[in-house]
Tab-separated table of C-alpha atoms and ligand atoms in Angstrom:
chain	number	residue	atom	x	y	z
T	1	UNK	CA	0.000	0.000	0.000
T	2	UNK	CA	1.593	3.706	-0.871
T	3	UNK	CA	1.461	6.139	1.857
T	4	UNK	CA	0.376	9.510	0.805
T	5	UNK	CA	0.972	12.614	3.123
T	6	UNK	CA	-0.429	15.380	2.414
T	7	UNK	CA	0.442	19.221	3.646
T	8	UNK	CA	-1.527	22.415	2.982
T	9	UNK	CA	0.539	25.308	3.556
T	10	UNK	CA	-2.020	28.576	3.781
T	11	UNK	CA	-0.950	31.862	3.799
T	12	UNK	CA	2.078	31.781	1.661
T	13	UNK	CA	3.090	35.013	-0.056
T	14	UNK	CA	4.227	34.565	-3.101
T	15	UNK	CA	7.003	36.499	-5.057
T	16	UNK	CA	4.495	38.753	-7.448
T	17	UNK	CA	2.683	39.802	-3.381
T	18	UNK	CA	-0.340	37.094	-4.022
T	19	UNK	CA	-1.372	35.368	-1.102
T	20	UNK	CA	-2.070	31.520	-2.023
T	21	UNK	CA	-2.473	27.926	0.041
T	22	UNK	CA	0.200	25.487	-1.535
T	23	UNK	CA	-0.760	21.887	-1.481
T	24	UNK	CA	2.501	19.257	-1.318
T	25	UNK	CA	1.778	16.056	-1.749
T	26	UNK	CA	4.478	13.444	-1.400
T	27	UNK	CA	7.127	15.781	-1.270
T	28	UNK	CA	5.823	17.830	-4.569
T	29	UNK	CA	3.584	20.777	-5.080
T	30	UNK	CA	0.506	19.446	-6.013
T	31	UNK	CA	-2.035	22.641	-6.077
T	32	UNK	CA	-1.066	26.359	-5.665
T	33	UNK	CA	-4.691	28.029	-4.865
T	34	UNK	CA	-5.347	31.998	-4.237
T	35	UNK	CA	-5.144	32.155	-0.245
T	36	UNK	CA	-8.330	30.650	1.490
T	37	UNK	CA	-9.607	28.444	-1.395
T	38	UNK	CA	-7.771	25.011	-1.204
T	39	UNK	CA	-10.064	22.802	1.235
T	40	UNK	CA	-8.574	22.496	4.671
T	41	UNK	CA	-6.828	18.800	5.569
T	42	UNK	CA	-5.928	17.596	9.205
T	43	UNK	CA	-2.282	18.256	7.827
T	44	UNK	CA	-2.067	22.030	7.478
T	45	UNK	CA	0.367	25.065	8.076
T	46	UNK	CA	-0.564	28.505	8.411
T	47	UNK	CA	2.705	30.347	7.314
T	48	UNK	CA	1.310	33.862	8.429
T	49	UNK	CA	1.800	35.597	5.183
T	50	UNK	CA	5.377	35.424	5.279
T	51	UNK	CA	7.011	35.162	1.714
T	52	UNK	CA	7.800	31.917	0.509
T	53	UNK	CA	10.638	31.654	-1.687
T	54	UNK	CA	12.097	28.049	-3.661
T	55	UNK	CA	15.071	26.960	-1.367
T	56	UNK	CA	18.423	28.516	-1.735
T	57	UNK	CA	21.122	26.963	-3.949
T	58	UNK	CA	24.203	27.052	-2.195
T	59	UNK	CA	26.290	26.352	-5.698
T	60	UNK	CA	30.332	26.329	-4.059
T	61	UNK	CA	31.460	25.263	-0.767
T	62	UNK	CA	34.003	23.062	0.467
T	63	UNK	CA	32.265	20.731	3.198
T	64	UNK	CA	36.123	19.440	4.045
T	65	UNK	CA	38.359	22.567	4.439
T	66	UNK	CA	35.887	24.678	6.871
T	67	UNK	CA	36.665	25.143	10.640
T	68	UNK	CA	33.238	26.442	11.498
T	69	UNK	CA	32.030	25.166	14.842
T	70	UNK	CA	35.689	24.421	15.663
T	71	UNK	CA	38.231	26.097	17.464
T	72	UNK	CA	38.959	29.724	15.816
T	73	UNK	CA	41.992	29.318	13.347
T	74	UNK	CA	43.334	32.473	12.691
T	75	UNK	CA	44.031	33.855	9.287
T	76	UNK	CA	47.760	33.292	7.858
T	77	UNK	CA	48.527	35.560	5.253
T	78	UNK	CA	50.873	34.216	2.106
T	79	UNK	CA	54.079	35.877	2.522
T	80	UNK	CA	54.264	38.012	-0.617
T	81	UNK	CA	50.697	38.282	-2.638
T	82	UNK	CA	47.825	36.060	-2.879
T	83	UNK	CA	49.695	32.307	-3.840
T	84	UNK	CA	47.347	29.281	-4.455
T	85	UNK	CA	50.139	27.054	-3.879
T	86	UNK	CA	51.109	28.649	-0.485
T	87	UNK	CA	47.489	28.333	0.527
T	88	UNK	CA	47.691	24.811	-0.012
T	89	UNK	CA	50.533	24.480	2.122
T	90	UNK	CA	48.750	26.296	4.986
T	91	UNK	CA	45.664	24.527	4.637
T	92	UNK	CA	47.417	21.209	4.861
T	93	UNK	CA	48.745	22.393	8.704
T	94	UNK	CA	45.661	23.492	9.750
T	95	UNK	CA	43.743	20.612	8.530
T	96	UNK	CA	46.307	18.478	10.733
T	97	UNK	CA	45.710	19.989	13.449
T	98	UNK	CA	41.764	20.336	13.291
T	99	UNK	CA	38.488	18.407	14.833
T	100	UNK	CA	37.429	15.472	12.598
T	101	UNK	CA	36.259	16.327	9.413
T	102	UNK	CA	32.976	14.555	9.315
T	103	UNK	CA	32.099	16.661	12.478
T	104	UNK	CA	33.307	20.442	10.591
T	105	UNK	CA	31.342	19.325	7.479
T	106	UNK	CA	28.159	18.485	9.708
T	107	UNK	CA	27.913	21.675	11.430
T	108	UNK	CA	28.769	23.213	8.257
T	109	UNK	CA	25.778	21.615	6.482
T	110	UNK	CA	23.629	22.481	9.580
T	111	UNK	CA	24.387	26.051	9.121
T	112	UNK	CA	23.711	26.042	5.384
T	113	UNK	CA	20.209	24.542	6.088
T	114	UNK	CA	19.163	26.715	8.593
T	115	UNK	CA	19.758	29.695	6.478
T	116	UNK	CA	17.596	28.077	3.376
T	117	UNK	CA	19.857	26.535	1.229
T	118	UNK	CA	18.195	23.179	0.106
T	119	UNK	CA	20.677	22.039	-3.043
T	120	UNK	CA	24.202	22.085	-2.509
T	121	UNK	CA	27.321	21.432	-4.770
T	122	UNK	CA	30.642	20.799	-2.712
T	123	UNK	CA	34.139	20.565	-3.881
T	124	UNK	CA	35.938	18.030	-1.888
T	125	UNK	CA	39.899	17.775	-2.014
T	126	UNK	CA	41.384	14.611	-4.003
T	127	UNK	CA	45.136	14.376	-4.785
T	128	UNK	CA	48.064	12.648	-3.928
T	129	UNK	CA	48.178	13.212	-0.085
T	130	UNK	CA	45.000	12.943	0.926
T	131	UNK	CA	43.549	10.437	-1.872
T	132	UNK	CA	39.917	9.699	-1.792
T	133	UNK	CA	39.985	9.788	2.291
T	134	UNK	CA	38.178	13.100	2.165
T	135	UNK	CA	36.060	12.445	-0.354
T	136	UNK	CA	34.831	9.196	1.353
T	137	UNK	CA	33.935	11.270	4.921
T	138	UNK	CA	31.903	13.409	2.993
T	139	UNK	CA	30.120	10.684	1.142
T	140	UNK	CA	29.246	9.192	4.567
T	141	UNK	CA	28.530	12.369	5.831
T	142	UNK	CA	26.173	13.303	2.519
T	143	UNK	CA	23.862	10.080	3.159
T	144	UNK	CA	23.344	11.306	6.586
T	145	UNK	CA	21.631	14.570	5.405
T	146	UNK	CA	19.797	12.964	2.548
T	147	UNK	CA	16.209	14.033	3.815
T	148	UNK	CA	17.604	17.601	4.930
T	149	UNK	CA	19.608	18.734	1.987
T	150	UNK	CA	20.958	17.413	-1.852
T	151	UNK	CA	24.580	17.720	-2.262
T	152	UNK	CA	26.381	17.343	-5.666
T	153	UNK	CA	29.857	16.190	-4.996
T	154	UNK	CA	32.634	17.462	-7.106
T	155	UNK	CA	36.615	15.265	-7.715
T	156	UNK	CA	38.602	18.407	-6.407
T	157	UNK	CA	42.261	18.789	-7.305
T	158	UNK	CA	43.349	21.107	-4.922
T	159	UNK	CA	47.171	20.498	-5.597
T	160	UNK	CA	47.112	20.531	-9.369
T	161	UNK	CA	46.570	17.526	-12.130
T	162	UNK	CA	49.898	17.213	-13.817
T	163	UNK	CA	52.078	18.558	-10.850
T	164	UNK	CA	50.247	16.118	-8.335
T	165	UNK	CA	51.605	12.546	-9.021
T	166	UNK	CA	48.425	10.022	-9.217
T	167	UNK	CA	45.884	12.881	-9.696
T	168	UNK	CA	43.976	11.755	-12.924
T	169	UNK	CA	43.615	8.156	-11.593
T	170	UNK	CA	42.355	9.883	-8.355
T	171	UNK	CA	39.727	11.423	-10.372
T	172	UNK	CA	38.888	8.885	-12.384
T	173	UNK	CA	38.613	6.692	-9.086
T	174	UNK	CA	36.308	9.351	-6.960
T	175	UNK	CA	33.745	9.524	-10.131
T	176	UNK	CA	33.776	5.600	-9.538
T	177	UNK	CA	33.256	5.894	-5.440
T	178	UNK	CA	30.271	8.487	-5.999
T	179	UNK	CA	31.839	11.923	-6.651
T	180	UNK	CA	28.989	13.456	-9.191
T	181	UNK	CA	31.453	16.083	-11.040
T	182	UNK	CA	35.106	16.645	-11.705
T	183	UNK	CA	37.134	19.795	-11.002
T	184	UNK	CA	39.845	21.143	-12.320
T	185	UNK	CA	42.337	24.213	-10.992
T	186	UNK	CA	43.852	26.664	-12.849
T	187	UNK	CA	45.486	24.919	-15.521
T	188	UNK	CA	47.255	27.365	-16.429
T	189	UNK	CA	49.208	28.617	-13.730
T	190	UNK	CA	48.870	25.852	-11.393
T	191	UNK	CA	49.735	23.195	-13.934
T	192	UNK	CA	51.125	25.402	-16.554
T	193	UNK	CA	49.731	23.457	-19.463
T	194	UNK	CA	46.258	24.372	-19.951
T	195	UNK	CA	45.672	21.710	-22.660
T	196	UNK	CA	47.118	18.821	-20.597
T	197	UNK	CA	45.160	19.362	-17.698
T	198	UNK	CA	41.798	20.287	-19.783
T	199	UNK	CA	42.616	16.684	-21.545
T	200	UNK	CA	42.114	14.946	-17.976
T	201	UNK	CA	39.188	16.683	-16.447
T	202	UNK	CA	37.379	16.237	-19.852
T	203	UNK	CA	38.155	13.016	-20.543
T	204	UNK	CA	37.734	11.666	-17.019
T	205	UNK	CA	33.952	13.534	-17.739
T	206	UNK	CA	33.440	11.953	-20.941
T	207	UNK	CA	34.292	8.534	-19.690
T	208	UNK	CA	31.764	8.584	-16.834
T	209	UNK	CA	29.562	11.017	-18.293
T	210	UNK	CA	29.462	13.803	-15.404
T	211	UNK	CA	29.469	17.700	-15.388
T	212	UNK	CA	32.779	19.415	-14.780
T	213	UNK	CA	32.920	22.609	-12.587
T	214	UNK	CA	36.665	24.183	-12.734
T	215	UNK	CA	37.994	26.457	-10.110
T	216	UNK	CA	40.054	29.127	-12.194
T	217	UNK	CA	41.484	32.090	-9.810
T	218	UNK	CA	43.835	33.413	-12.603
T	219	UNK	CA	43.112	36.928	-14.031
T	220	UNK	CA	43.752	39.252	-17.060
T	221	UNK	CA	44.066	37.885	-20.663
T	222	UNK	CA	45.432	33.989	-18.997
T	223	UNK	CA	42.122	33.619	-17.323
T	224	UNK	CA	40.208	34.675	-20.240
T	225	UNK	CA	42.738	32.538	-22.474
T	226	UNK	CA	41.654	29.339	-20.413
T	227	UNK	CA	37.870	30.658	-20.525
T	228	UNK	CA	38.094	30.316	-24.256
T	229	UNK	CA	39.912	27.074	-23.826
T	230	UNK	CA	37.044	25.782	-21.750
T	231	UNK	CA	34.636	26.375	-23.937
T	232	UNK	CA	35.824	24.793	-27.123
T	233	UNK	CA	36.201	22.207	-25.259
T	234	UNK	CA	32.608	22.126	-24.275
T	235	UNK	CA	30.931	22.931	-27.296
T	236	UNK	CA	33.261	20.064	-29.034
T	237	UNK	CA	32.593	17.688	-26.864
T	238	UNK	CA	28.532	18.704	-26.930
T	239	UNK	CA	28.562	19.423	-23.425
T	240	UNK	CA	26.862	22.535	-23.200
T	241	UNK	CA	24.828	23.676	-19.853
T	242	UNK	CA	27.090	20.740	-17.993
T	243	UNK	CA	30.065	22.759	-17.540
T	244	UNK	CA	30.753	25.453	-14.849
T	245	UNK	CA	33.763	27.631	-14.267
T	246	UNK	CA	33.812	28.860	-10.690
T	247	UNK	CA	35.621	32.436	-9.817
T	248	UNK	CA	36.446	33.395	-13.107
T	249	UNK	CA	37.887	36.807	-11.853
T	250	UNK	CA	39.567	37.792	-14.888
T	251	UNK	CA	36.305	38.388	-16.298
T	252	UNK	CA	36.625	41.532	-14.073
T	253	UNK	CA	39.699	42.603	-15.616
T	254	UNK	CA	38.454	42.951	-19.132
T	255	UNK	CA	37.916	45.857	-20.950
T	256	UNK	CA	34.195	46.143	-22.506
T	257	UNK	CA	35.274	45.295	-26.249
T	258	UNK	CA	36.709	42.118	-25.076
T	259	UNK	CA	34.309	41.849	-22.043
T	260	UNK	CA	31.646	41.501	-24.632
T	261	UNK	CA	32.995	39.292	-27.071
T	262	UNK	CA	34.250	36.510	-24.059
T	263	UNK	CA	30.250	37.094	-22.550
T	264	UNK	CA	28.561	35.716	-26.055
T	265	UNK	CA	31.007	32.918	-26.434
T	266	UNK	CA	30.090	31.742	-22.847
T	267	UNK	CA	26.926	32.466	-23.586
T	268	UNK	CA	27.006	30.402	-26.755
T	269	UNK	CA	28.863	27.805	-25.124
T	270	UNK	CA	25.967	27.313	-22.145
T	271	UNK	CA	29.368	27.528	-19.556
T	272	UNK	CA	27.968	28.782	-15.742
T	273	UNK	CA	30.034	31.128	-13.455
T	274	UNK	CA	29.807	31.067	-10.447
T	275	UNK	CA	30.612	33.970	-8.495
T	276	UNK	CA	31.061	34.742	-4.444
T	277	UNK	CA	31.346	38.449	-5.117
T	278	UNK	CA	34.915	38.310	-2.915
T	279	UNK	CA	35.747	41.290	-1.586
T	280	UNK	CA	38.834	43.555	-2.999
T	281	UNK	CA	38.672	40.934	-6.067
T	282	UNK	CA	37.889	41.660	-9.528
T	283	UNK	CA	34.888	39.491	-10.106
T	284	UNK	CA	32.707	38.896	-13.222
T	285	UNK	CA	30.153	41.442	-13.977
T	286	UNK	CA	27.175	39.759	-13.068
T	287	UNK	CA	24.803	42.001	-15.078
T	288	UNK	CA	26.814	42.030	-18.456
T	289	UNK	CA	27.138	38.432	-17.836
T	290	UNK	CA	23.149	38.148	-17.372
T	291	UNK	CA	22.576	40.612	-20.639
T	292	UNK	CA	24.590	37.857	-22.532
T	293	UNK	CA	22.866	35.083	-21.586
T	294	UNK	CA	25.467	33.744	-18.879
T	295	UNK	CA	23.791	31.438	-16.481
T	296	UNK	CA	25.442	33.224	-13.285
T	297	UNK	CA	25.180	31.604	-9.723
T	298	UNK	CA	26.751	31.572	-6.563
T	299	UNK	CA	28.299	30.056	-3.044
T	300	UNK	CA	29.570	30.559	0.301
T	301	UNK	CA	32.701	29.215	-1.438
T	302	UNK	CA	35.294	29.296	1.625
T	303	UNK	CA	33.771	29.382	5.202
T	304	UNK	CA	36.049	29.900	8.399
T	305	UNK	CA	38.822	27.816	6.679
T	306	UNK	CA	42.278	28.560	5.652
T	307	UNK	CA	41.591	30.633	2.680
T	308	UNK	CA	39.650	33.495	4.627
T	309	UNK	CA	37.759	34.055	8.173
T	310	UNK	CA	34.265	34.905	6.313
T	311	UNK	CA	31.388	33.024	5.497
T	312	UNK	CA	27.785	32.562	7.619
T	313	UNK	CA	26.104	29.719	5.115
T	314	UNK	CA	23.675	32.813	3.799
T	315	UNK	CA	22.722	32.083	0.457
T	316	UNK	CA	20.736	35.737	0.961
T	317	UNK	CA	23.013	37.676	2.262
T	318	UNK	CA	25.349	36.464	-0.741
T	319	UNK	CA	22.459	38.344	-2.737
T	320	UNK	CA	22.929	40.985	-0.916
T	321	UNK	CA	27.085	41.036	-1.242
T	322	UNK	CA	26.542	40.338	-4.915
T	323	UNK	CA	23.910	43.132	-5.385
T	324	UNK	CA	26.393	45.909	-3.519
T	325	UNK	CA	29.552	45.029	-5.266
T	326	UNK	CA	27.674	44.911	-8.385
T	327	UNK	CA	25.551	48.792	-7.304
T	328	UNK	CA	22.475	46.966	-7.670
T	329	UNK	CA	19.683	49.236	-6.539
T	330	UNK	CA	16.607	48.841	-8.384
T	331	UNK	CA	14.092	46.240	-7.761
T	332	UNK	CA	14.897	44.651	-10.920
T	333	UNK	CA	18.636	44.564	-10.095
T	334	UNK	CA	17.648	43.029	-6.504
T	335	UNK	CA	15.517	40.547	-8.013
T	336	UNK	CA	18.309	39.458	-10.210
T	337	UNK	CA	20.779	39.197	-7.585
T	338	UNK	CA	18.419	36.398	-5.867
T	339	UNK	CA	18.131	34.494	-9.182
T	340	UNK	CA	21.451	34.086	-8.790
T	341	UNK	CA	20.771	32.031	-5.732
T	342	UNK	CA	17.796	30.277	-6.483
T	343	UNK	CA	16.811	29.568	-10.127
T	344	UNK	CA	19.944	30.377	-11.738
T	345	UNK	CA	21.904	28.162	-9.327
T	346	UNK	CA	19.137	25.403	-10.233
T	347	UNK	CA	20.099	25.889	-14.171
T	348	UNK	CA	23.570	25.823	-13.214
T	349	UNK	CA	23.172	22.281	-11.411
T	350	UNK	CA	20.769	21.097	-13.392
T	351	UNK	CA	18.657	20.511	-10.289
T	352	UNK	CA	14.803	18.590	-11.272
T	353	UNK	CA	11.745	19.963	-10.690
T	354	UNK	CA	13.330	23.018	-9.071
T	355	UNK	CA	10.887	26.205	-8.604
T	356	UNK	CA	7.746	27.326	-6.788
T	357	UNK	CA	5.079	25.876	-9.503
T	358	UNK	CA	3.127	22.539	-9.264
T	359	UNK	CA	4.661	19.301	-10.025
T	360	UNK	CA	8.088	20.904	-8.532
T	361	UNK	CA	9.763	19.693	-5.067
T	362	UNK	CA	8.369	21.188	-2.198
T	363	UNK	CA	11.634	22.770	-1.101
T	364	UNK	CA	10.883	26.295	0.117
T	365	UNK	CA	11.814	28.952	2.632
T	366	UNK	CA	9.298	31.231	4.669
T	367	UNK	CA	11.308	34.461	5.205
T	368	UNK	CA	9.645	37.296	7.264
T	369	UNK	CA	9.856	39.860	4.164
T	370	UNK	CA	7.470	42.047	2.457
T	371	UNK	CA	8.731	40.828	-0.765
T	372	UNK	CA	12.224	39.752	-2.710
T	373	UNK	CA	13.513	42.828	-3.027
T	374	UNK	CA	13.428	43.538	0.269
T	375	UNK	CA	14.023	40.287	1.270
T	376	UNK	CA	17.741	40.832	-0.456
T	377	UNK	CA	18.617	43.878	1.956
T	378	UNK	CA	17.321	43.482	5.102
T	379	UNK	CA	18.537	40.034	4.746
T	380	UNK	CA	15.988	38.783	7.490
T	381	UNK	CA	17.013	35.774	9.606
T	382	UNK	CA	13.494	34.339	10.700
T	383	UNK	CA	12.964	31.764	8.431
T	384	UNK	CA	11.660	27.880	8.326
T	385	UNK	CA	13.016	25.790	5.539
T	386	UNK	CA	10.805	23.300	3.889
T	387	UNK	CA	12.776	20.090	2.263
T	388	UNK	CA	9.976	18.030	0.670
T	389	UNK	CA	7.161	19.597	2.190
T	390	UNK	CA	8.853	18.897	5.737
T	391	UNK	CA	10.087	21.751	7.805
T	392	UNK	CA	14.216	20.989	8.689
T	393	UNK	CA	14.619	24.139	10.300
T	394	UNK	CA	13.338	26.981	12.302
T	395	UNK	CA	15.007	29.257	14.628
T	396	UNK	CA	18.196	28.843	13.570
T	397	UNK	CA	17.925	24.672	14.582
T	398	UNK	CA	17.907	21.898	12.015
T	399	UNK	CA	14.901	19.790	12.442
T	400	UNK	CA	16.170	15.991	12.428
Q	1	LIG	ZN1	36.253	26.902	-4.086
């Protein structure tokens, strides 16, 4: 015999300032009604005319590097200018010397939920040191959350592809043991051979059919150089809307002629950024991007680790972070900086049934805001998170 439960959530204000009841059966929206006209059940919840918003999609993180909930690890700067390599090297101590990682990637995720974010994509570290150890703690650790929050696992190699002895095997092993993309990291600069390392991260994709999101920090003309790169590589391998390049800052550095010409060929070449607006970093123009046709989305990226001391989980207050260092004001501009972390971040990972419409996953957040605009900056913390028509969290407290 199926089991069907059955929710009516009255009272919900909607996006467009309609107030509606939203029926979820079975963990899908099964009716949306104006407010008042969807029969009562025994199974109801009156939401109080608080907006209701599709969960956030918290589209970068790295469930294995944080320190959040452990002891404070203060901030060691590289010794002259930003160094990806040197970072490496400091995040190798600290992570020596840290609590267990299953336990930093469980508050971690307990954070992101209670702030709204209901889809997740993590990059977890694979290369020769740690080998798939990391990536199997998070696996464990991703089964345990299954009902609270779905996490897309990414191969990440943090130290490099060609410079870290065993690396492609790695990847091809941790697409094998569950990982559901592979990464890459600045070929260029990191590797020095764009096409070598491009060669392994798309091949190890082809071979097990999987997305590919690439972490590329480098800026100017290089980063735009491997942009290009990245997507002839996509569009000859047919891959469009399943690749992702994540930073991308030298798409800040361009000038507009060349600005515009890079936006059209990403655009044409259905490549995602992903952005964390970082602050004193050129970062791609979100808007340009948009007017091109970029899919743009977001992520905490780094919180509390070894990279930087920032981070709260708040898929909203990234909005908000992307809307000021972008001089959004107008509601329009507002609006777009939460598509960024909602439906664009759904395009991005390709998440099903994603959206508040019937048929779609009941995976919603009741924030106390007039409306999104607002919403993006007063950046309101009471909010209950819905993950299949069940509420995970409220007050701050996941819901087991
Ligand atoms: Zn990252």
């Amino acid at each position: 015999m199926t089991i069907v439960t059955e929710t009516v959530f009255t009272q919900a204000r909607l996006a467009d300032g309609k107030l509606v009841d939203i029926r979820v059966r079975d963990g899908r929206i099964a009716a949306i009604e104006p407010a008042g006209k969807l029969p009562p059940n025994g199974n109801g919840l009156d939401v109080g005319g608080a907006l209701v918003v599709p969960g956030f999609v918290e589209g970068h993180i790295h469930l294995d590097t944080s320190f959040f909930g452990d002891r404070w690890i203060a901030h060691r700067p590289c010794t002259n200018g930003f160094d990806v390599q040197e970072r490496v090297t400091f995040q190798a101590e600290n992570m020596a010397a840290a609590a267990p990682m299953a336990e930093r990637a469980r508050n971690q995720l307990d954070l992101c939920i209670t702030k709204g974010s209901t889809s997740m994509r993590s990059h977890v570290m694979v290369d020769g040191s740690v080998g798939l150890k990391s990536l199997e703690t998070i696996l464990d650790v991703r089964d345990a959350y299954r009902d609270l929050i779905d996490i897309q696992l990414v191969a990440f190699p943090q130290s490099g592809i060609l410079k870290s002895p065993g690396t492609p095997e790695l990847l091809d092993q941790a697409i094998a043991l569950g990982a559901d993309l592979v990464g890459g990291l600045d070929p260029a600069s990191f590797d020095r051979d764009v096409t070598g390392h491009l060669n392994v991260v798309f091949d190890v994709a082809q071979k097990h059919g999987v997305d590919v999101d690439i972490h590329l920090h480098d800026a100017g003309t290089l980063g735009a150089f491997t942009i290009e790169e990245i997507c002839a590589r996509t569009v000859a391998l047919g891959m469009q809307g399943h690749v992702a390049v994540s930073h991308a800052y030298s798409l800040g550095d361009l000038a507009t002629d060349a600005l515009g010409k890079i936006a059209d060929l990403i655009a044409a070449s259905g490549v995602a950024i992903m952005t964390n607006a970082p602050g004193a970093s050129h970062f791609p123009p979100v808007a340009r991007l948009r007017a091109a046709g970029v899919t743009v989305f977001s992520g905490s990226d780094n919180i509390r680790d070894s990279w930087w001391p920032y981070g709260d989980g708040d898929m909203l207050r990234r909005a908000e972070i992307i809307g000021y260092r972008s001089a959004f004001f107008t509601d329009e501009e507002l609006s777009a900086a939460f598509d960024v972390v909602t439906a664009a971040g759904a395009r991005a990972l390709r998440l099903e049934g994603y959206g508040l419409e019937v048929g779609a996953r009941a995976d919603f957040v009741a924030l106390a805001a007039e409306h999104v605009p607002q919403a993006v900056v007063a950046v309101p913390q009471d909010r209950r998170v819905f993950k299949g028509g069940r509420m995970v969290a409220d007050k701050g407290r996941v819901l087991r």
